[in-house]
Tab-separated table of C-alpha atoms in Angstrom:
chain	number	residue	atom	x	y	z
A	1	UNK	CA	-20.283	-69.512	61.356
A	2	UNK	CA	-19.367	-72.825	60.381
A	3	UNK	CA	-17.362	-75.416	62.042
A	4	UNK	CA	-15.817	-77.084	58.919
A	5	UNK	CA	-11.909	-77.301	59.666
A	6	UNK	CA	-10.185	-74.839	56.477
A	7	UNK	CA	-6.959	-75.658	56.868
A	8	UNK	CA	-3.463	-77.340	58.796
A	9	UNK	CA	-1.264	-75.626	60.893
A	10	UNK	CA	1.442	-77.267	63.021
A	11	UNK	CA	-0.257	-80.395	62.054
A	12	UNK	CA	-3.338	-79.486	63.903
A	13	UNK	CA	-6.921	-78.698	61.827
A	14	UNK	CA	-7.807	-75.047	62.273
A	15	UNK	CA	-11.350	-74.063	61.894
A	16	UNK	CA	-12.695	-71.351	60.932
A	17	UNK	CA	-15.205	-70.428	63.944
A	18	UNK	CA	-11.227	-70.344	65.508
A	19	UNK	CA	-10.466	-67.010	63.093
A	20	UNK	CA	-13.642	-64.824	65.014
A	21	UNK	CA	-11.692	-65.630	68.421
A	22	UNK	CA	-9.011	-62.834	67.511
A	23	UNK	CA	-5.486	-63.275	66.477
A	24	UNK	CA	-4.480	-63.706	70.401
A	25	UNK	CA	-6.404	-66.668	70.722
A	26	UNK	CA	-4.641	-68.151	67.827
A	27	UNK	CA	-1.219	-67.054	69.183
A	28	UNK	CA	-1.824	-68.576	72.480
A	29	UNK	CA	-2.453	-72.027	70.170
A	30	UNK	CA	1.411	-71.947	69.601
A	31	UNK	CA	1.228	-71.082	65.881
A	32	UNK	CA	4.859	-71.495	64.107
A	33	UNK	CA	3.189	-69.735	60.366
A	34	UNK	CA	0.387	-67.200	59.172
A	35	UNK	CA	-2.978	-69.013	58.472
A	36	UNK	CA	-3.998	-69.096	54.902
A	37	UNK	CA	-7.089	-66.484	56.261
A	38	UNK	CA	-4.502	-63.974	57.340
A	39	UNK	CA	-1.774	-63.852	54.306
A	40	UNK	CA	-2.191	-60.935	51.639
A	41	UNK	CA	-1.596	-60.623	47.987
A	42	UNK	CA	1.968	-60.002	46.985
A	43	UNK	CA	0.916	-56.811	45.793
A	44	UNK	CA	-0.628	-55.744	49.199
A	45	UNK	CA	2.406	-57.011	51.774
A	46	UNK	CA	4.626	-55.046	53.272
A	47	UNK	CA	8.264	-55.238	51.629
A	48	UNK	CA	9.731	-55.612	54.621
A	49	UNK	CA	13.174	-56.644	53.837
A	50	UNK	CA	13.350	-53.533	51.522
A	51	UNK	CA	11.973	-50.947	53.967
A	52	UNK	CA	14.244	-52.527	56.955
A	53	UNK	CA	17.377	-52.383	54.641
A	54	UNK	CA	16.481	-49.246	53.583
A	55	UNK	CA	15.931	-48.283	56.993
A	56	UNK	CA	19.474	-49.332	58.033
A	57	UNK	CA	21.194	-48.144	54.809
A	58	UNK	CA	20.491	-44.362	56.390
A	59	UNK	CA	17.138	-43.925	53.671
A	60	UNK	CA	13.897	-42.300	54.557
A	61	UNK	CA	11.566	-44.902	54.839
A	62	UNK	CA	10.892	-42.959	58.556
A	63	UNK	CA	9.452	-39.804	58.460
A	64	UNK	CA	9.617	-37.088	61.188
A	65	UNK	CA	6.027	-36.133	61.348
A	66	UNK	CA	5.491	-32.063	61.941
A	67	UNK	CA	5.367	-30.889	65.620
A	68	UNK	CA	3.164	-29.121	67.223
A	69	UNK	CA	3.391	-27.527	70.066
A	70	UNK	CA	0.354	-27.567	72.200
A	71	UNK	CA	1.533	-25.322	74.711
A	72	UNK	CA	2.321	-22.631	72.168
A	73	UNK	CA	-0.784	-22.895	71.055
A	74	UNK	CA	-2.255	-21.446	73.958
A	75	UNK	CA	0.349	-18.908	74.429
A	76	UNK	CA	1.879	-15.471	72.214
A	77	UNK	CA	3.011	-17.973	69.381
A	78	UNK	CA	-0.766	-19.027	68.331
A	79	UNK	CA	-0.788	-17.669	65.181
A	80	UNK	CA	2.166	-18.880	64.281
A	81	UNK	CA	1.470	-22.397	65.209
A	82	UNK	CA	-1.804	-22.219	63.738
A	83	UNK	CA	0.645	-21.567	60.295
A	84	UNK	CA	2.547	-24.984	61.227
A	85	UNK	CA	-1.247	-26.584	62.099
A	86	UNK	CA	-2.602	-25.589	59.120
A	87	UNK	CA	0.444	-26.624	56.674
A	88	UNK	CA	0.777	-30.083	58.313
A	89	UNK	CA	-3.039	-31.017	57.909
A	90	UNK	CA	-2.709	-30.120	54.199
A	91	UNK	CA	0.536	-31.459	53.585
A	92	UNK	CA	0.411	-34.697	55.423
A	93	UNK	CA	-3.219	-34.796	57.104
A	94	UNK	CA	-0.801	-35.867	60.235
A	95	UNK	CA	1.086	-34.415	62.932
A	96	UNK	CA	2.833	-35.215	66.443
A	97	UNK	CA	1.625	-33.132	69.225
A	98	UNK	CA	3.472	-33.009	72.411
A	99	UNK	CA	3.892	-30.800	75.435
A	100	UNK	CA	-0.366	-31.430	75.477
A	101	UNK	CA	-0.943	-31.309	79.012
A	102	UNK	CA	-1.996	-35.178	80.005
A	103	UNK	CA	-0.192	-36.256	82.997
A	104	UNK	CA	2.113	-39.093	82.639
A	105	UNK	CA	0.230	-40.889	85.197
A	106	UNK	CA	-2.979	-40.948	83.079
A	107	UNK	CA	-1.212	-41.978	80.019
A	108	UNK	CA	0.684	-44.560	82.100
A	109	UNK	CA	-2.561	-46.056	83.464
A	110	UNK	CA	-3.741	-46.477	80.329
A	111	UNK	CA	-1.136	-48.317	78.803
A	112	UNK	CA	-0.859	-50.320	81.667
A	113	UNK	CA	-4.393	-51.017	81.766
A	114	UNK	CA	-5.036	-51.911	78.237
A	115	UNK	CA	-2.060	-54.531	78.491
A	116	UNK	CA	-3.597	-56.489	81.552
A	117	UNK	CA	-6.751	-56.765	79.561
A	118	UNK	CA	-5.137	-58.225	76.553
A	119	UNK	CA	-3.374	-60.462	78.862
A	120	UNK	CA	-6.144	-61.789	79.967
A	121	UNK	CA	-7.837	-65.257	79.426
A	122	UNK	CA	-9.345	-65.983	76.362
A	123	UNK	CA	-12.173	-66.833	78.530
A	124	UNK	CA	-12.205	-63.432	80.393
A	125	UNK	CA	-11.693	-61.403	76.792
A	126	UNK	CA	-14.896	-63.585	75.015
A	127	UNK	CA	-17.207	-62.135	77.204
A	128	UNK	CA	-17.208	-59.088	75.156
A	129	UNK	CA	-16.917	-60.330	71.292
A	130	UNK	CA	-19.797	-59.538	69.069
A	131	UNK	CA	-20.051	-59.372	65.786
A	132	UNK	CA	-22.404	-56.040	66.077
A	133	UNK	CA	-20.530	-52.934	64.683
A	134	UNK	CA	-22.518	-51.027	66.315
A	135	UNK	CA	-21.913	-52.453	70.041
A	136	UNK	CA	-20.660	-49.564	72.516
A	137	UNK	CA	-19.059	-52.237	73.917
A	138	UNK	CA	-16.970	-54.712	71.852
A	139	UNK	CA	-13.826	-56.682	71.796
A	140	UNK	CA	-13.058	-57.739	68.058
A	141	UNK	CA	-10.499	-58.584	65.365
A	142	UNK	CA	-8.944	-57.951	62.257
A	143	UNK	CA	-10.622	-54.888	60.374
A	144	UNK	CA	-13.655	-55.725	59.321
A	145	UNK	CA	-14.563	-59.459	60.810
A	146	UNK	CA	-18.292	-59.455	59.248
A	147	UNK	CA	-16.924	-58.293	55.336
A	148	UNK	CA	-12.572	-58.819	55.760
A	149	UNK	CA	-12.298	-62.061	53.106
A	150	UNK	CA	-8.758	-61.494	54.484
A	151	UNK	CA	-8.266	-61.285	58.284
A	152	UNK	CA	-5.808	-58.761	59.421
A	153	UNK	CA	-3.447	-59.505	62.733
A	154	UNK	CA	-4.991	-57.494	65.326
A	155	UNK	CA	-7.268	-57.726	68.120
A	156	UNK	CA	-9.380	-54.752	69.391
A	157	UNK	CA	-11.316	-53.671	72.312
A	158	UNK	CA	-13.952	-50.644	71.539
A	159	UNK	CA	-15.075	-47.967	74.081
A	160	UNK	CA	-17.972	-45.796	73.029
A	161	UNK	CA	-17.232	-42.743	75.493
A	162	UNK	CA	-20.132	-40.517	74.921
A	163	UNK	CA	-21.702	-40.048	77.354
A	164	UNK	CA	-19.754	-41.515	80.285
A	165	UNK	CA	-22.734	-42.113	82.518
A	166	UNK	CA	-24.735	-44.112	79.558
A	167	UNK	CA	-22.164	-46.266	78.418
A	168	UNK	CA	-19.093	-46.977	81.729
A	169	UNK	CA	-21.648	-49.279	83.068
A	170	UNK	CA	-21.120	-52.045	80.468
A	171	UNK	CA	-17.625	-51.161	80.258
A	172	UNK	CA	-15.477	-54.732	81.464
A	173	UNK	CA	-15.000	-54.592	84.900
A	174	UNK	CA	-11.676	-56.972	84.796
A	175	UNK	CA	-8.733	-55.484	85.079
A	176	UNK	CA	-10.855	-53.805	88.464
A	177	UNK	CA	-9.283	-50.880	87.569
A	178	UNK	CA	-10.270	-50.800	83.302
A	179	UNK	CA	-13.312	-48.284	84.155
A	180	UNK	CA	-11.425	-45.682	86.225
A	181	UNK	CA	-8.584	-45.553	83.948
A	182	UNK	CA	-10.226	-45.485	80.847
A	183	UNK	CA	-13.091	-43.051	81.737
A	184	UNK	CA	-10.383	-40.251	83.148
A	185	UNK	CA	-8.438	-41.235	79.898
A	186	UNK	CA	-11.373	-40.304	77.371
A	187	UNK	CA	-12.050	-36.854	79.464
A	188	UNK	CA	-8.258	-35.592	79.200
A	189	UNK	CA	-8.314	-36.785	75.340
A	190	UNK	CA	-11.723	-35.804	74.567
A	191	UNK	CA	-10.731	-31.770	76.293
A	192	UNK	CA	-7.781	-31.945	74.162
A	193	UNK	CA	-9.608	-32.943	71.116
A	194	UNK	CA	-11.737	-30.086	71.719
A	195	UNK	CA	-8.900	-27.774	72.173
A	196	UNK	CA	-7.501	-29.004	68.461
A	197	UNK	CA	-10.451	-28.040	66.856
A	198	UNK	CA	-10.792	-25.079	68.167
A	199	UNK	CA	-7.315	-24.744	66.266
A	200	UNK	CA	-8.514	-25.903	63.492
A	201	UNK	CA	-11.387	-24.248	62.961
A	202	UNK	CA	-9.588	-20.765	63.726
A	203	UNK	CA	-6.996	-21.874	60.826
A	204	UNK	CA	-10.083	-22.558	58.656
A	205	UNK	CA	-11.338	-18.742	59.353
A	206	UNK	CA	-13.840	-19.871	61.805
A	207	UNK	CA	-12.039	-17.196	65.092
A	208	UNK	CA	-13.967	-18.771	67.682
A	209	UNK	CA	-16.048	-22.044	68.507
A	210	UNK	CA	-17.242	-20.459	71.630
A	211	UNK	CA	-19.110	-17.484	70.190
A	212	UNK	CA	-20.096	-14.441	72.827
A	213	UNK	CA	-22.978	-13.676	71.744
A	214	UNK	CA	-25.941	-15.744	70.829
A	215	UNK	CA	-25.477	-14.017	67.162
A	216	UNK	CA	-23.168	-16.386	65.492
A	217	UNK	CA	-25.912	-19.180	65.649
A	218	UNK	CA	-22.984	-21.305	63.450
A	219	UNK	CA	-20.327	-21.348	66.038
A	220	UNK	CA	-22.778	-21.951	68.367
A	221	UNK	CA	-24.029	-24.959	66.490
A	222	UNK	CA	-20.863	-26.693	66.139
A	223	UNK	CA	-19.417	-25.634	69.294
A	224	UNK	CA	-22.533	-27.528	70.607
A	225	UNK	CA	-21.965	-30.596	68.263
A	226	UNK	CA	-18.345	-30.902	68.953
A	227	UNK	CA	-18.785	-31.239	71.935
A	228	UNK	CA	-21.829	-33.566	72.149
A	229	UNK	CA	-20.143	-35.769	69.201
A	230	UNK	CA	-18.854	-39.372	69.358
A	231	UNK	CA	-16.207	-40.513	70.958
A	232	UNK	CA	-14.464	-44.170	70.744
A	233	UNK	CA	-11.424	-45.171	72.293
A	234	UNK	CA	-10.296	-48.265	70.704
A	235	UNK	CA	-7.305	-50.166	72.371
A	236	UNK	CA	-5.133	-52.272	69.551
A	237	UNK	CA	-3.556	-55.533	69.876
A	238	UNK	CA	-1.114	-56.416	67.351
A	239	UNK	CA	0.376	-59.544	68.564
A	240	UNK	CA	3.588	-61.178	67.569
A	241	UNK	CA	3.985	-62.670	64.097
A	242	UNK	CA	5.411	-65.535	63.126
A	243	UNK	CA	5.653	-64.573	59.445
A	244	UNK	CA	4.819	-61.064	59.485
A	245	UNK	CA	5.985	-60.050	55.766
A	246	UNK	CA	2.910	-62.222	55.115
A	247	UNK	CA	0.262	-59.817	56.557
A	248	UNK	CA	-0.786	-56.780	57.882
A	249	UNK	CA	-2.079	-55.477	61.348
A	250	UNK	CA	-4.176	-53.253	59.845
A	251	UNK	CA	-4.613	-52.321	55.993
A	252	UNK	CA	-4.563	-49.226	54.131
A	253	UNK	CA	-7.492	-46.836	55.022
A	254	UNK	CA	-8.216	-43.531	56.524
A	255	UNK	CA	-10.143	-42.689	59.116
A	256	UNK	CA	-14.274	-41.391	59.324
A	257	UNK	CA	-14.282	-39.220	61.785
A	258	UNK	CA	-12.768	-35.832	62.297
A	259	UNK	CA	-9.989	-36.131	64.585
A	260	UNK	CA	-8.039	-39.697	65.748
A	261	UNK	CA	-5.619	-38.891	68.528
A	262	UNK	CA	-3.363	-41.713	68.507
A	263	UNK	CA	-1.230	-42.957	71.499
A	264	UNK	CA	1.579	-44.989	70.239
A	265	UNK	CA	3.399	-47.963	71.826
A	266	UNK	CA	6.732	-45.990	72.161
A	267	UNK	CA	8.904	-48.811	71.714
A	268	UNK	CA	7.680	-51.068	68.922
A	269	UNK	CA	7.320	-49.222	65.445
A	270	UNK	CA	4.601	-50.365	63.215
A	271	UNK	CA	2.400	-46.939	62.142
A	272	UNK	CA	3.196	-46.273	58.360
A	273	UNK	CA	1.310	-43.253	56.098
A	274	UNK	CA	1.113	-43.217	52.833
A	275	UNK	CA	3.381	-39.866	51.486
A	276	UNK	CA	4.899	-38.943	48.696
A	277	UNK	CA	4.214	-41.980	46.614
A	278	UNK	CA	5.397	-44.503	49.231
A	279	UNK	CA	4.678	-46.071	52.856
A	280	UNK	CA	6.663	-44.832	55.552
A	281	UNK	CA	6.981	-45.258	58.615
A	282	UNK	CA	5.888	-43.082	61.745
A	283	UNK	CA	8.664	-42.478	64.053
A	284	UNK	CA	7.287	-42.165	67.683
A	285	UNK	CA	7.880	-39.205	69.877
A	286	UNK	CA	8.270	-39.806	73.320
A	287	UNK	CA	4.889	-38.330	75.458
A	288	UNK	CA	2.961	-37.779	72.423
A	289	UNK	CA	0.152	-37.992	70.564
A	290	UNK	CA	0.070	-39.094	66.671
A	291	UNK	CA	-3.492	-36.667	65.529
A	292	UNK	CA	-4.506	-37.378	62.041
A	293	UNK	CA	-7.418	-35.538	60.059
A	294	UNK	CA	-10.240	-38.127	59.197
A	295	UNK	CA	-12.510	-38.002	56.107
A	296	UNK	CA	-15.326	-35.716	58.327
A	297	UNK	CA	-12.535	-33.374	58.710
A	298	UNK	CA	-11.582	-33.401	54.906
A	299	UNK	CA	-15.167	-33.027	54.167
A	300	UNK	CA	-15.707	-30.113	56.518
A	301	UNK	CA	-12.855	-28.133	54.947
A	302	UNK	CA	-14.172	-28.930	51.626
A	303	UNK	CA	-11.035	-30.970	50.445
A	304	UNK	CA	-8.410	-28.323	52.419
A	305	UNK	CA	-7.253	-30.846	54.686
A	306	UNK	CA	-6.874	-34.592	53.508
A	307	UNK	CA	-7.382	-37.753	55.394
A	308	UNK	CA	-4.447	-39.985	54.465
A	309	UNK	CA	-4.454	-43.770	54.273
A	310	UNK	CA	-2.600	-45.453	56.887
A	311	UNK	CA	-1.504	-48.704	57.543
A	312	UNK	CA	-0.089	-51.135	60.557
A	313	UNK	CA	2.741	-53.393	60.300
A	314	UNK	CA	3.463	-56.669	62.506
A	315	UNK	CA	6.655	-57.737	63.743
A	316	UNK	CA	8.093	-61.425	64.830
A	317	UNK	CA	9.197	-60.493	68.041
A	318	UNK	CA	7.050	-57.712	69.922
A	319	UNK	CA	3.732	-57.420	70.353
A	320	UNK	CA	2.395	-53.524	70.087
A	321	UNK	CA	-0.977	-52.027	71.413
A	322	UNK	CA	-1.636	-48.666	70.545
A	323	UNK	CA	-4.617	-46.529	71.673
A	324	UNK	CA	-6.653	-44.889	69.545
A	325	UNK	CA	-9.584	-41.973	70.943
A	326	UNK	CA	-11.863	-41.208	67.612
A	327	UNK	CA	-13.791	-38.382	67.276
A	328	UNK	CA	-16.391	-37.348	64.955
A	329	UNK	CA	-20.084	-35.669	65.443
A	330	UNK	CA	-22.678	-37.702	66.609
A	331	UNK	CA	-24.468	-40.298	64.955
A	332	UNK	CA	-27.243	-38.153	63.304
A	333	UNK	CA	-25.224	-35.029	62.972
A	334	UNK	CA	-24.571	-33.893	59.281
A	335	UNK	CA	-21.542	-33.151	57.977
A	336	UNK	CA	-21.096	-30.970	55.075
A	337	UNK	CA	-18.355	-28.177	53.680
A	338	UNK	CA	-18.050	-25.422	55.485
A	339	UNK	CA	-20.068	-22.308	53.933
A	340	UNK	CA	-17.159	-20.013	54.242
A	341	UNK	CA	-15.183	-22.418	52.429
A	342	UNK	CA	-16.945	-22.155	49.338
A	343	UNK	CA	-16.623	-20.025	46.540
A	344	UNK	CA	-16.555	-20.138	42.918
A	345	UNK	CA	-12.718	-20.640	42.430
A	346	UNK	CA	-13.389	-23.461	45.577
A	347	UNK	CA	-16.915	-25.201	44.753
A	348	UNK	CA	-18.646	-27.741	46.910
A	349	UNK	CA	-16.593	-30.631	46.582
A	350	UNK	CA	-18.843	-33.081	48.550
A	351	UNK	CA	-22.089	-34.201	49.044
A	352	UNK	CA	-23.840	-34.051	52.934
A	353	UNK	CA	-23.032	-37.303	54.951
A	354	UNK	CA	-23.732	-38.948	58.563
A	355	UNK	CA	-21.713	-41.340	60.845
A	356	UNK	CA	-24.981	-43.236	60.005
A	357	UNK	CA	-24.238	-43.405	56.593
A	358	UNK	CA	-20.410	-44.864	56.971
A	359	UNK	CA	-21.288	-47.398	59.267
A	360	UNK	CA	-24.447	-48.736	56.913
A	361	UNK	CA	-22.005	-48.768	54.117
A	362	UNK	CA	-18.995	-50.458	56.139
A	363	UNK	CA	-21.775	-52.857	57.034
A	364	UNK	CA	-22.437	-53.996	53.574
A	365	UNK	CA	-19.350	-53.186	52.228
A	366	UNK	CA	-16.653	-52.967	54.239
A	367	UNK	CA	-14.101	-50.860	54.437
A	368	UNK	CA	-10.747	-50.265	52.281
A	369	UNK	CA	-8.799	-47.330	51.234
A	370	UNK	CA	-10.855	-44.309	50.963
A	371	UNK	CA	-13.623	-45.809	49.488
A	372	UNK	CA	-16.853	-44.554	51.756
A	373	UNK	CA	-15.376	-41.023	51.065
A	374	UNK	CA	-14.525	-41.282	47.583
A	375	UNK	CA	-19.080	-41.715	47.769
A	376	UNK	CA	-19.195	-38.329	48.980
A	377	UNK	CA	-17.160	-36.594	46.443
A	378	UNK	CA	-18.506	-34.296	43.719
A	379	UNK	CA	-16.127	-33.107	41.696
């Protein structure tokens, strides 16, 4: 990366080596306006003035995701939540899930330990910025930093969770307590993930993941690859914006995987889905989880369920972090349409694909919209 100085801000020259140092760093520089690198086309900002107004003016710019229950689900009412499951993944490829069983305490921790680590020293935070997509370990910016020819305001740190044992080692070790935390974090998430799919799969017409007899060599095989599939908790920084109808914390896209179980910062609003022709905004729950189908998932239910673009909006006075635990099969696991799923009135609607396979075309790419999945597609 070069050092050549790209532009003025406050009067002082930034550079653009400055941009790979995360939007914090640049924040902490006592920025008054939105670098040049960091301000979208008109047609890609967020109308914020209309959406707050609206907002305000009693319109529906926020949407009241679909609950579900997670306690029902394991009780009498199963079927019937596995109705409201089922509708909500094909209507919205989103839903909030509450009464899911992780203590407050380990939620808590995790919030609390994911601020203290954003809060630390540039110095401390650098230790772990790469430019590697394919670190376990990695604390990065915008979207895309290698391909992004615009930067988006947020910072990230990424935890590859599978296994534990493998990776915890070269988790950072400052805050003391970051490893702990984190590590009984990803097992309560990564259970509950589980749990979901099992759901899932028994709306698909899959009745059990855990099959009780070595017959079913299918259920056995994805029970097995479920649970041996990636995991990646990724902690987002969205700091405060000087100019924030400018830009965008993160831009539209959906996710790879099959599952995202999202962890939102309860007071600051900034989540927004694309429904119904428009972007609107997520209104958080309190002790809840945002889960959202990712393109595996639409892939694996041969176009039943949708991933849905999503986008993150800034704000001038808050900063928001948000946790994010991603799941999808492991790296070399294929993904392909369910066999029971297909039929002639439902044909194959996508080709095979790998984890392998997004993160080779992200790599050269990059990634915007739904534009890795929109390779898979047949029909």
């Amino acid at each position: 990366m070069g050092l050549a100085a790209v532009e003025s801000n406050n009067g002082h020259e930034v550079e653009e080596s400055t941009y790979q140092r995360g939007v914090k760093h640049l924040c902490e520089g006592g920025i008054e306006r939105v670098p040049r690198k960091y301000v979208f086309p008109v047609s890609e900002r967020p109308h914020l003035g209309t959406e707050r107004s609206d907002v305000c003016c009693g319109g529906n710019r926020n949407l009241k995701l679909p609950v579900i229950d997670f306690a029902q689900l394991q009780g009498s009412n199963r079927s019937q939540v596995l109705e409201h499951l089922a509708d909500a993944c094909e209507e919205y490829g989103f839903f909030q899930l509450v009464n899911h069983g992780i203590p407050s305490q380990v939620i808590e921790g995790m919030r609390s330990v994911g601020r203290r680590f954003f809060e630390l020293p540039y110095e401390e935070r650098c230790k772990y910025m790469n430019l590697d997509m394919r670190s376990p370990v990695r604390c990065g910016t915008s979207f895309n930093q290698n391909k992004d020819q615009i930067l988006c305001w947020r910072d990230f740190l990424k935890l590859s969770c599978h296994s534990l044992p493998q990776h915890l080692p070269s988790w950072p070790s400052n805050p003391s307590d970051l490893r702990e935390v984190a590590a009984n974090y990803s097992l309560k998430t990564k259970f509950l993930y589980l749990k979901l799919m099992e759901a899932i799969l028994e709306s698909l017409g899959v009745k059990e993941i855990a099959p009780k007899s070595m017959e079913d060599q299918e259920n056995d095989w994805m029970a097995k690859d479920l649970e041996n599939g990636s995991q990646i908790v990724m902690v987002n920084c969205y700091p405060a914006c000087p100019e924030p109808d400018l830009t965008l914390g993160m831009p539209p896209h959906s996710d790879y995987g099959m599952l995202t179980l999202l962890l939102q910062d309860e007071s600051v609003q900034g989540l927004q889905i694309h429904h119904g022709g428009r972007w609107v905004t997520v209104e958080p729950i309190p002790n809840s989880f945002v889960v959202n189908a990712g393109d595996h998932l639409e892939i694996f239910s041969n176009g039943r369920f949708k991933s849905v673009l999503h986008r993150v909006l800034v704000n001038s006075s808050s900063t928001r972090i948000s946790f994010a635990s991603l799941h999808s099969l492991s790296l070399d696991s294929t993904v392909r349409p369910l066999p029971k799923l297909i039929d002639e009135a439902n044909p194959r609607r996508y080709k095979d694909t790998d984890f392998a396979s997004f993160l080779n075309y992200i790599s050269s790419v990059g990634h915007k919209g739904k534009n890795f999945l929109d390779t898979r597609k047949l029909t």
